[in-house]
Tab-separated table of N, CA and C in Angstrom:
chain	number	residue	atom	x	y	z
A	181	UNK	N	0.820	-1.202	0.000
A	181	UNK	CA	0.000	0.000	0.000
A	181	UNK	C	0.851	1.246	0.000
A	182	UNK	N	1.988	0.721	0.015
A	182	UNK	CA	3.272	2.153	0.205
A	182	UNK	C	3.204	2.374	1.515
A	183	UNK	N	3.969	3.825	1.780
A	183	UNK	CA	4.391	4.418	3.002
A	183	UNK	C	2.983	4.188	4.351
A	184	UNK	N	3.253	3.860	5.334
A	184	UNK	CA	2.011	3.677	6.378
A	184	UNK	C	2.616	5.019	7.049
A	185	UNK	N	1.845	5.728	7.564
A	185	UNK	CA	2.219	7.203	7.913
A	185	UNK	C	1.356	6.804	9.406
A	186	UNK	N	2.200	7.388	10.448
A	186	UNK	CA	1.877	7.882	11.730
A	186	UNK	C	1.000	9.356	11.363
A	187	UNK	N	0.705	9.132	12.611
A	187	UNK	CA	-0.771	10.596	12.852
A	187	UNK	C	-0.344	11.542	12.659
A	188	UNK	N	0.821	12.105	12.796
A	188	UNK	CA	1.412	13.880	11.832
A	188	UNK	C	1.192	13.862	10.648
A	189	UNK	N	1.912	12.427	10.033
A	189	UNK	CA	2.410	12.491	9.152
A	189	UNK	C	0.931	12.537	7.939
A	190	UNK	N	0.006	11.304	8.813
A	190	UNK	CA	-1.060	11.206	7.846
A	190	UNK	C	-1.828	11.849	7.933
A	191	UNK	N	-2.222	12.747	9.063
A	191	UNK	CA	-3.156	13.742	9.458
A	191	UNK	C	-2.652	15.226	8.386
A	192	UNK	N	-1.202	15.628	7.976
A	192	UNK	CA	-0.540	16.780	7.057
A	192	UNK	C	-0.955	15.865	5.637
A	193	UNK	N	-1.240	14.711	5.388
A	193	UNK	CA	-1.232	14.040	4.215
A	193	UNK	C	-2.560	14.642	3.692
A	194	UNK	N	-3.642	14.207	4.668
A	194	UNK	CA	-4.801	14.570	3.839
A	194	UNK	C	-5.511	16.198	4.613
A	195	UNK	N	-4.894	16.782	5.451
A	195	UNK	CA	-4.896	17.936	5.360
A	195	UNK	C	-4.907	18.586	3.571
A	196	UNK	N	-3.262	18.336	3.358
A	196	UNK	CA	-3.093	18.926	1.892
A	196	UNK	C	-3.956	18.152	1.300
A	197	UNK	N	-4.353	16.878	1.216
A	197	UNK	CA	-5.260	16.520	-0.260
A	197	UNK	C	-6.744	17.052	0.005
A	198	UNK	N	-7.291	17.220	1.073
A	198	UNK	CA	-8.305	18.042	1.480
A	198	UNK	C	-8.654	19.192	0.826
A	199	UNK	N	-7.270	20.385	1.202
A	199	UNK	CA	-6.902	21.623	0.663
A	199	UNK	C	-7.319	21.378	-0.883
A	200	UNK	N	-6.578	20.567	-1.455
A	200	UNK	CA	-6.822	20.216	-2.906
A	200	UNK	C	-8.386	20.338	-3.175
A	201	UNK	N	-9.049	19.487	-2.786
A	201	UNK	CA	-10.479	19.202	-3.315
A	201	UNK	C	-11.161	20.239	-2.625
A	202	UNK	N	-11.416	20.823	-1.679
A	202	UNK	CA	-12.284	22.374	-1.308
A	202	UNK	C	-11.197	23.517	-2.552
A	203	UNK	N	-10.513	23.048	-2.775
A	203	UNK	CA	-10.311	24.634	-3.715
A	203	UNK	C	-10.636	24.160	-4.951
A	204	UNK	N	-10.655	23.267	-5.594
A	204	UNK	CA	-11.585	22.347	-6.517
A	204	UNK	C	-12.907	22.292	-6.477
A	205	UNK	N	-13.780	22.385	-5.410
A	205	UNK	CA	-15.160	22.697	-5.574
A	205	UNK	C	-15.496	23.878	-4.782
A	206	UNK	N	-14.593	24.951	-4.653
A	206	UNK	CA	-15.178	26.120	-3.922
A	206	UNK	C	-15.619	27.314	-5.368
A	207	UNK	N	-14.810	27.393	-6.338
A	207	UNK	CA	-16.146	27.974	-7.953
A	207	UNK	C	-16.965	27.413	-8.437
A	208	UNK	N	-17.043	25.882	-7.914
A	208	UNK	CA	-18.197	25.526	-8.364
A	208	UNK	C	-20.179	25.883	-8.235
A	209	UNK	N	-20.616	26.152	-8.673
A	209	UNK	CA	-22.041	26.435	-8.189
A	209	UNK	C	-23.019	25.266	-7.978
A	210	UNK	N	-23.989	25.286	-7.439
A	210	UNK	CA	-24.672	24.192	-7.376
A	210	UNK	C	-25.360	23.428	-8.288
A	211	UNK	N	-25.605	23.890	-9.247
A	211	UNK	CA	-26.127	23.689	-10.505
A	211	UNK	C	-24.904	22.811	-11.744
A	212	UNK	N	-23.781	23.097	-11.246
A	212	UNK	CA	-22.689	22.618	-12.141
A	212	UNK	C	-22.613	21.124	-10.963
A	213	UNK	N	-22.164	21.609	-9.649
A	213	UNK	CA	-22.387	20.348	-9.005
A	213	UNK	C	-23.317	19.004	-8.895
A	214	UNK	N	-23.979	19.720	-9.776
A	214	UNK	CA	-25.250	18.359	-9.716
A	214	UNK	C	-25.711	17.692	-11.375
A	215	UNK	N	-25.238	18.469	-12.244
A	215	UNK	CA	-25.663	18.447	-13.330
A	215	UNK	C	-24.621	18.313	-14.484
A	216	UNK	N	-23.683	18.702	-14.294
A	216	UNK	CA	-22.602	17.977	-14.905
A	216	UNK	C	-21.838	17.054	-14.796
A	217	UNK	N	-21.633	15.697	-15.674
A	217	UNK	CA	-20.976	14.602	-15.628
A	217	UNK	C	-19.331	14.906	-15.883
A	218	UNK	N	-18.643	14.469	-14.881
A	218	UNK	CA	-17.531	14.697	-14.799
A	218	UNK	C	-16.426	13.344	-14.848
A	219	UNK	N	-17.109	12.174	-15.356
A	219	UNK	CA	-16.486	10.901	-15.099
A	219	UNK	C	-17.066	10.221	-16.519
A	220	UNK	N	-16.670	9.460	-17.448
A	220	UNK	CA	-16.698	8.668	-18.220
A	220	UNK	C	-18.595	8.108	-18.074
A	221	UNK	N	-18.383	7.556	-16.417
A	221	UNK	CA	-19.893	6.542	-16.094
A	221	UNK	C	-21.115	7.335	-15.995
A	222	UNK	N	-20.541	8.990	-16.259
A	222	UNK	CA	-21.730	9.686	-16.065
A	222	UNK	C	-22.014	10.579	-14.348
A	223	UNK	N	-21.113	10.304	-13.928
A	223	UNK	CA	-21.249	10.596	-12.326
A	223	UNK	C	-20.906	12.072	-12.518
A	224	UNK	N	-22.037	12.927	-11.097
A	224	UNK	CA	-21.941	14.181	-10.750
A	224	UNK	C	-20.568	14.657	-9.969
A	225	UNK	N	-20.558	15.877	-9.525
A	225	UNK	CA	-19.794	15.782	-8.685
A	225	UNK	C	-20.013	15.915	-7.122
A	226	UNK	N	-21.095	15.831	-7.247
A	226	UNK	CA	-22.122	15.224	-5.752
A	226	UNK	C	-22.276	13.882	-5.622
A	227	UNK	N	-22.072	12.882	-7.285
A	227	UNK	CA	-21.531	11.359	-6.887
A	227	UNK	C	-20.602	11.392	-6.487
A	228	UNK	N	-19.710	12.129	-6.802
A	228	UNK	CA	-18.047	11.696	-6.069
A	228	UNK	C	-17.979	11.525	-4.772
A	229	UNK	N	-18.770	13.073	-4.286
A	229	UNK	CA	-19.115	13.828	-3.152
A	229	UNK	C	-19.296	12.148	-1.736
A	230	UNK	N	-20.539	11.646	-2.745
A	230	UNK	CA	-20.784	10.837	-2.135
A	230	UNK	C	-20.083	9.648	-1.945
A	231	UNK	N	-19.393	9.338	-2.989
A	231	UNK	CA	-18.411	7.810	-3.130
A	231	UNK	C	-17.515	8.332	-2.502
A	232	UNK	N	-17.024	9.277	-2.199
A	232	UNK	CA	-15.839	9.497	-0.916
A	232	UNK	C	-16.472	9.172	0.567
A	233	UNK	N	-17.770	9.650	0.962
A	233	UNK	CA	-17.981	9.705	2.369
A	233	UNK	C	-18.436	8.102	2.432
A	234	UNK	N	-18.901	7.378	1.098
A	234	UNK	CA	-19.018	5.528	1.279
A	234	UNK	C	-17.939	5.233	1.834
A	235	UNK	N	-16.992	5.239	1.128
A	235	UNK	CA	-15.709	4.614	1.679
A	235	UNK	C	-15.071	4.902	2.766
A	236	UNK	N	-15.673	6.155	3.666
A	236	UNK	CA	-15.141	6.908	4.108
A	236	UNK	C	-16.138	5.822	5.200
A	237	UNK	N	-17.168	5.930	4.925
A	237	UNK	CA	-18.054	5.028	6.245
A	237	UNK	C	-17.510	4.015	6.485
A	238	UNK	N	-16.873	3.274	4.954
A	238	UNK	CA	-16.547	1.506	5.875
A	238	UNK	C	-15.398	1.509	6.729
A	239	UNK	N	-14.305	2.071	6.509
A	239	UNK	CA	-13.180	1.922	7.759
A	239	UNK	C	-14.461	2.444	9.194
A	240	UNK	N	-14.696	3.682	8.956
A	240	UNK	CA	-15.468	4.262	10.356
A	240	UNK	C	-16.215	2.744	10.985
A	241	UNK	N	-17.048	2.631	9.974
A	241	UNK	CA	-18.013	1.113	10.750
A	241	UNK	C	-17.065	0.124	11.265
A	242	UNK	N	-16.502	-0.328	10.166
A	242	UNK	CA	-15.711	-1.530	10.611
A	242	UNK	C	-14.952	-1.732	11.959
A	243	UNK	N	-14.299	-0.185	12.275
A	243	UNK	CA	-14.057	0.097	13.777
A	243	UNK	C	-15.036	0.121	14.571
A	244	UNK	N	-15.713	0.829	14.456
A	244	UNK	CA	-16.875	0.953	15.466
A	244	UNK	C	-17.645	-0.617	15.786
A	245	UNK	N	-17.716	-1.783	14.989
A	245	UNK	CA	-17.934	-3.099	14.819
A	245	UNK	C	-17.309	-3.492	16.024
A	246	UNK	N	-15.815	-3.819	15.475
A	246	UNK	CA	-15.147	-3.892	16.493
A	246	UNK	C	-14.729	-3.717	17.588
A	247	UNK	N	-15.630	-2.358	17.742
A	247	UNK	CA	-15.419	-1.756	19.350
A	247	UNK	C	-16.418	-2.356	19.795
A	248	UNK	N	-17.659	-2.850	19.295
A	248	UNK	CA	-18.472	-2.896	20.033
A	248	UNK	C	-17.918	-4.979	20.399
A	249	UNK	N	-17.091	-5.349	20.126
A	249	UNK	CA	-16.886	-6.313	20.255
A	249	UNK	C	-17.438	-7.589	18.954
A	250	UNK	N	-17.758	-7.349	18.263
A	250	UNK	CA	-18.026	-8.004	16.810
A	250	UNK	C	-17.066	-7.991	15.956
A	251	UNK	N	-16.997	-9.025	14.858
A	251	UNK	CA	-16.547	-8.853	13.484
A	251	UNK	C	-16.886	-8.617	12.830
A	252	UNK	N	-16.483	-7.322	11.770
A	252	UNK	CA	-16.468	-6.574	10.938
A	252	UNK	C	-16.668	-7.577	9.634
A	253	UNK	N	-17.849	-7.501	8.877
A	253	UNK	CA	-17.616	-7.964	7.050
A	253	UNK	C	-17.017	-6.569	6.672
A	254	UNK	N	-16.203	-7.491	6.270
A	254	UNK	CA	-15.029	-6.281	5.347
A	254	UNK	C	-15.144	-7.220	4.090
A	255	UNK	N	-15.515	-6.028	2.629
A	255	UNK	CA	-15.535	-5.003	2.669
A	255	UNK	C	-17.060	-4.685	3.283
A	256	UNK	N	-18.332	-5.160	2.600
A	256	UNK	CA	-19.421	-5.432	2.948
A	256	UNK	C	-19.834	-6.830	3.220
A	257	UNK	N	-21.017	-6.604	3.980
A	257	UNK	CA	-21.410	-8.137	4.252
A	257	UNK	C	-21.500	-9.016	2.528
A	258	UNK	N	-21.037	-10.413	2.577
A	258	UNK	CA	-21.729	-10.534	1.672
A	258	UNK	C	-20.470	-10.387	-0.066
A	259	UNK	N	-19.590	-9.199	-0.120
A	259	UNK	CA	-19.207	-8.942	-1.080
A	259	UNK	C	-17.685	-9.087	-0.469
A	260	UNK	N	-17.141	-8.966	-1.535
A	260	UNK	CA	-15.337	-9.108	-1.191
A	260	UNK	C	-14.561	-8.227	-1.776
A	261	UNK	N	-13.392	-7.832	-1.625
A	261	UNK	CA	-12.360	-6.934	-2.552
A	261	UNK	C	-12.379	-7.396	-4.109
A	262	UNK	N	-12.632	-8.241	-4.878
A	262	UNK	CA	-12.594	-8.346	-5.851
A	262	UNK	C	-14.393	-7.804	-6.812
A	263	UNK	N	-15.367	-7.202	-5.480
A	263	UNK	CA	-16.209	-6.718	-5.926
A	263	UNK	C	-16.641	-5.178	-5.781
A	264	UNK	N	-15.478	-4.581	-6.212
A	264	UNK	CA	-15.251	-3.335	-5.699
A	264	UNK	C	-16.138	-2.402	-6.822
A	265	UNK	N	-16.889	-2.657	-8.195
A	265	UNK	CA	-17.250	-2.302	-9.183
A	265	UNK	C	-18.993	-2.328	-8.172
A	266	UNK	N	-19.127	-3.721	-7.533
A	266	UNK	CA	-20.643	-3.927	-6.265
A	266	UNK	C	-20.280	-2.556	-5.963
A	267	UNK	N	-19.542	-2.521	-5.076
A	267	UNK	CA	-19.399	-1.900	-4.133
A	267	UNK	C	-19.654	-0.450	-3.922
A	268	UNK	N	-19.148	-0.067	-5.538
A	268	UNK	CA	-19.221	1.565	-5.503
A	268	UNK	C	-20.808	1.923	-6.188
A	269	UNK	N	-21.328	0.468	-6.748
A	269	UNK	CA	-22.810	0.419	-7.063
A	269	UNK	C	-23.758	0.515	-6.116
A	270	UNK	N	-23.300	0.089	-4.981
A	270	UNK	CA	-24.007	0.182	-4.037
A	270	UNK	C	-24.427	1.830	-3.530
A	271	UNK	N	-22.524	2.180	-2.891
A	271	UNK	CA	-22.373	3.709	-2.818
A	271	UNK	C	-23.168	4.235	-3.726
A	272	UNK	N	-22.957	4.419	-4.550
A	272	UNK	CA	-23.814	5.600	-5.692
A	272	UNK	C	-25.164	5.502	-5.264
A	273	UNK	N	-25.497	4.345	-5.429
A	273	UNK	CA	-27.248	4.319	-4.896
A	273	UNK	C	-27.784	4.829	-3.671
A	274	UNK	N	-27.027	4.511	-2.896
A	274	UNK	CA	-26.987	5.182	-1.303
A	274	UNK	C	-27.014	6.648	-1.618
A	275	UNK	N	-26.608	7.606	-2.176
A	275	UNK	CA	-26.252	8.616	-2.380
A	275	UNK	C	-27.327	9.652	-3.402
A	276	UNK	N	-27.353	8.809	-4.477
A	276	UNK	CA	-27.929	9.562	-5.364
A	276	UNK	C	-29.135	10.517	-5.533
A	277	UNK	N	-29.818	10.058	-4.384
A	277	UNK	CA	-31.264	10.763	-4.423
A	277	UNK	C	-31.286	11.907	-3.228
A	278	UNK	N	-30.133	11.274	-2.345
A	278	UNK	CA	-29.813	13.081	-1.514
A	278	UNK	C	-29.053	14.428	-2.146
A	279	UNK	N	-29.744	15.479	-1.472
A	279	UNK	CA	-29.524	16.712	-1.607
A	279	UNK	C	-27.961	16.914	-1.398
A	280	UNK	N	-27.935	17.816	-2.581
A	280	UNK	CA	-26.424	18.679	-2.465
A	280	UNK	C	-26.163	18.698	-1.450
A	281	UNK	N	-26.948	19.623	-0.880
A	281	UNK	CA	-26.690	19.916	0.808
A	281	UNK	C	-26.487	19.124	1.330
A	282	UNK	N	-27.041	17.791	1.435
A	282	UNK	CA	-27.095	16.885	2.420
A	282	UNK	C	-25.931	16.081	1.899
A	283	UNK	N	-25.336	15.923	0.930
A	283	UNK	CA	-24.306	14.912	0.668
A	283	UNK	C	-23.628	15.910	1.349
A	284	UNK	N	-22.982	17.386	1.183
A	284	UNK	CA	-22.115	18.227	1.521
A	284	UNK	C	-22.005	18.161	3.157
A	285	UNK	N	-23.274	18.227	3.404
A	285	UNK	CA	-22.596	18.418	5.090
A	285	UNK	C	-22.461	16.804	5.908
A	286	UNK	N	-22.936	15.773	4.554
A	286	UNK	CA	-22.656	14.169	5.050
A	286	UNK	C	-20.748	14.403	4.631
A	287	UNK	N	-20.320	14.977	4.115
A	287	UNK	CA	-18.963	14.757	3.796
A	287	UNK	C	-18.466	15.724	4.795
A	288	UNK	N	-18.327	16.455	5.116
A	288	UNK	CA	-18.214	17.408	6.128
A	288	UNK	C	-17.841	16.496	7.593
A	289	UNK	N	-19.215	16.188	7.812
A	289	UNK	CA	-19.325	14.633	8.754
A	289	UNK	C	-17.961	13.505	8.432
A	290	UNK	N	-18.341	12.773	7.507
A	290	UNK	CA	-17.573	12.001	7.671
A	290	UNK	C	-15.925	11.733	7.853
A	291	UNK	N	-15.639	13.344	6.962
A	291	UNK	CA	-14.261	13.265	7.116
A	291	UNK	C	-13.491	13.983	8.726
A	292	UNK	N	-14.382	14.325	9.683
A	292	UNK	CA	-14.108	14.856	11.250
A	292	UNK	C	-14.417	13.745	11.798
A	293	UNK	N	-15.433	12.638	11.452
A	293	UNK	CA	-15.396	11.351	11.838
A	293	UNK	C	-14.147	10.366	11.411
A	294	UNK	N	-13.434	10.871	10.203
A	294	UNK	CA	-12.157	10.096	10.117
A	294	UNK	C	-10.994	10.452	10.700
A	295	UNK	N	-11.296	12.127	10.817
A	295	UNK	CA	-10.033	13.146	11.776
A	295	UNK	C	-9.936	12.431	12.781
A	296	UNK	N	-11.362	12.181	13.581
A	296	UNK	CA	-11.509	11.967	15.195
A	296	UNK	C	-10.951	10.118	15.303
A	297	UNK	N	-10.953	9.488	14.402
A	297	UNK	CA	-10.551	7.991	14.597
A	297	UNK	C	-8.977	7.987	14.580
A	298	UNK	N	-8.656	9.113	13.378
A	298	UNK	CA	-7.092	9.050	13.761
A	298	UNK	C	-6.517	9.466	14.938
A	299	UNK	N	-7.253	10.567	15.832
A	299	UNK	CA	-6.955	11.334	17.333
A	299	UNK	C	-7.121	10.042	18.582
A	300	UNK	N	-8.165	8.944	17.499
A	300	UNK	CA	-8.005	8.265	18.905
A	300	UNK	C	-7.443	7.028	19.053
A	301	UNK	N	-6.384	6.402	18.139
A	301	UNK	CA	-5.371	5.569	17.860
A	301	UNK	C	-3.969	5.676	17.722
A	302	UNK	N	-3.352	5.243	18.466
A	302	UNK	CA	-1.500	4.940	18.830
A	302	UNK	C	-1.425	4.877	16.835
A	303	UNK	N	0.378	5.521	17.380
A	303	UNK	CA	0.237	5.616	15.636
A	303	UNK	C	1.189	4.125	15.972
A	304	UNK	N	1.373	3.306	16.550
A	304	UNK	CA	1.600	1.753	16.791
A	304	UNK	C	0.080	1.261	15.656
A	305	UNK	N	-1.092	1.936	16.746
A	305	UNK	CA	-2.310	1.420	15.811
A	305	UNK	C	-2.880	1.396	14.604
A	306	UNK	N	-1.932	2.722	13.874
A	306	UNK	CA	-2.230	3.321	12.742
A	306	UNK	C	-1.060	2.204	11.886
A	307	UNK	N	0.152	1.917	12.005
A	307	UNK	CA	1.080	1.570	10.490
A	307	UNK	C	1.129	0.062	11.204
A	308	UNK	N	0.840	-0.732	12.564
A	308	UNK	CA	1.539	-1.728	12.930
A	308	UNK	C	0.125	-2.926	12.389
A	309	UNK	N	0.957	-3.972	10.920
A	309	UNK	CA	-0.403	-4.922	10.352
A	309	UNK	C	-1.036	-5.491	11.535
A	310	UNK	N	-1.884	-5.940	10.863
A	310	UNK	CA	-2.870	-7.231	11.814
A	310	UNK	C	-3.442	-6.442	13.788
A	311	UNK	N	-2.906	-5.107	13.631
A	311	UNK	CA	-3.342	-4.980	14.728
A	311	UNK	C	-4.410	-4.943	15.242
A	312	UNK	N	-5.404	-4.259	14.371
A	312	UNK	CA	-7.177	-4.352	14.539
A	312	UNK	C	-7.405	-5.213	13.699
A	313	UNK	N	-8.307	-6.552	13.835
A	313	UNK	CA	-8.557	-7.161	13.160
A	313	UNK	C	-9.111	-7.297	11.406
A	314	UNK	N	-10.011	-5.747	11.939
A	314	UNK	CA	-10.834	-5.052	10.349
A	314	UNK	C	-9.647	-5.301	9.361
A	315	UNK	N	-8.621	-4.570	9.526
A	315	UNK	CA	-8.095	-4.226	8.290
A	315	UNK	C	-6.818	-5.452	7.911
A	316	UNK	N	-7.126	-6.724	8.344
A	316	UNK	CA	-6.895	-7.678	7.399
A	316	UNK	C	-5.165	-8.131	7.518
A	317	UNK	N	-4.827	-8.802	6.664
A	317	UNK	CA	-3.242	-9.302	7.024
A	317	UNK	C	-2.335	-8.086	5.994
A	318	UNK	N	-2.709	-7.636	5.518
A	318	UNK	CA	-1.869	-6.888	4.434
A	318	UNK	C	-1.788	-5.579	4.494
A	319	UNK	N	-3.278	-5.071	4.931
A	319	UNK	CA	-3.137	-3.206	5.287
A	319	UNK	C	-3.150	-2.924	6.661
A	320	UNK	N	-3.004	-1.599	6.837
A	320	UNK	CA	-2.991	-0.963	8.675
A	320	UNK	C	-4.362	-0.129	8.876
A	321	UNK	N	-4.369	0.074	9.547
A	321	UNK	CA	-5.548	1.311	9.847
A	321	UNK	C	-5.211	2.568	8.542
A	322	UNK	N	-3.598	2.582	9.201
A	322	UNK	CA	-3.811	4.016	7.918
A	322	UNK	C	-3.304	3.518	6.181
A	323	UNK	N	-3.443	2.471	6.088
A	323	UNK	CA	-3.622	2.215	4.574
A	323	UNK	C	-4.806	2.768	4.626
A	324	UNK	N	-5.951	1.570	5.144
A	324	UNK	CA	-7.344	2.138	4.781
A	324	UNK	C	-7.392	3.227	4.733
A	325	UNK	N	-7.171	4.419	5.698
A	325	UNK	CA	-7.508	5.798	6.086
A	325	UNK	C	-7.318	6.590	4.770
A	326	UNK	N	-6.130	6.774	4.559
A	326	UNK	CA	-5.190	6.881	3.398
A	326	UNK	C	-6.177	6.670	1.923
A	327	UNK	N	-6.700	5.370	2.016
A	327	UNK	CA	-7.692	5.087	0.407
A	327	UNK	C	-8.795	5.710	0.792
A	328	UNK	N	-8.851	5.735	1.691
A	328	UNK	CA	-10.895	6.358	2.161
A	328	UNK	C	-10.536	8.460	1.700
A	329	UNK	N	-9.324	8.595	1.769
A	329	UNK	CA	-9.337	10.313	2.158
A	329	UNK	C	-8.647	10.597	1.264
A	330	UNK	N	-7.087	10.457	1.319
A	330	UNK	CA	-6.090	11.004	0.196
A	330	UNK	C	-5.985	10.142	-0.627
């Protein structure tokens, strides 16, 4: 997955890629946000909006699973990493019929819900494998973090 970054390091990571995408949709108007296809499949940029805060939910759940003492289906119940084409079919659908607004301040949400998971994990917890069960024999907490944000 490349570099596993401790909490400065990954917290300045998607700081800047953050920076990137609000100055990327801060001329946009709402009308361009919703109505222009900006992707090959036809997607808005209120789908994106939304396929970021999906992905952005499954690390969040999958922890929260686990806290509560359960195992996490990773990626979804039911589907696997090789159904990642499901997966973002799913996202989109989840998404599509909410308001600008409401995807905007669901992304808003989710990414202070990803701030606040990195504030509350050892950066041991963040790059060291197999430590939380969710994220599998091969990635860390902040791989996932990392694909969900930057």
């Amino acid at each position: 997955m490349g570099k596993r970054l401790p909490r400065k390091e990954l917290l300045a990571e998607i700081g800047r890629e953050k920076a990137v995408l609000d100055a990327l949709l801060a001329p946009l108007r709402p009308r361009e946000m919703t109505s222009l296809a900006v992707t090959k499949a036809g997607w808005t940029v209120k789908d994106i909006l939304g396929h970021l805060i999906g992905w952005q939910e499954l690390p969040l759940g999958w922890h929260a699973t686990e806290l509560a003492g359960k195992v996490a289906e990773v990626p979804m119940p039911g589907l696997r990493w090789s159904d990642v084409r499901q997966i973002n079919a799913i996202i989109w659908r989840k998404f599509r019929r909410r308001s600008l607004r409401d995807v905007q301040q669901a992304f808003a949400g989710s990414h202070e819900q990803m701030l606040d998971l990195i504030d509350s994990l050892s950066d041991s917890d963040l790059v060291t494998l197999r430590r939380l069960k969710w994220t599998g024999p091969t990635w860390t907490v902040s791989d996932h973090i990392r694909a969900a944000t930057a």
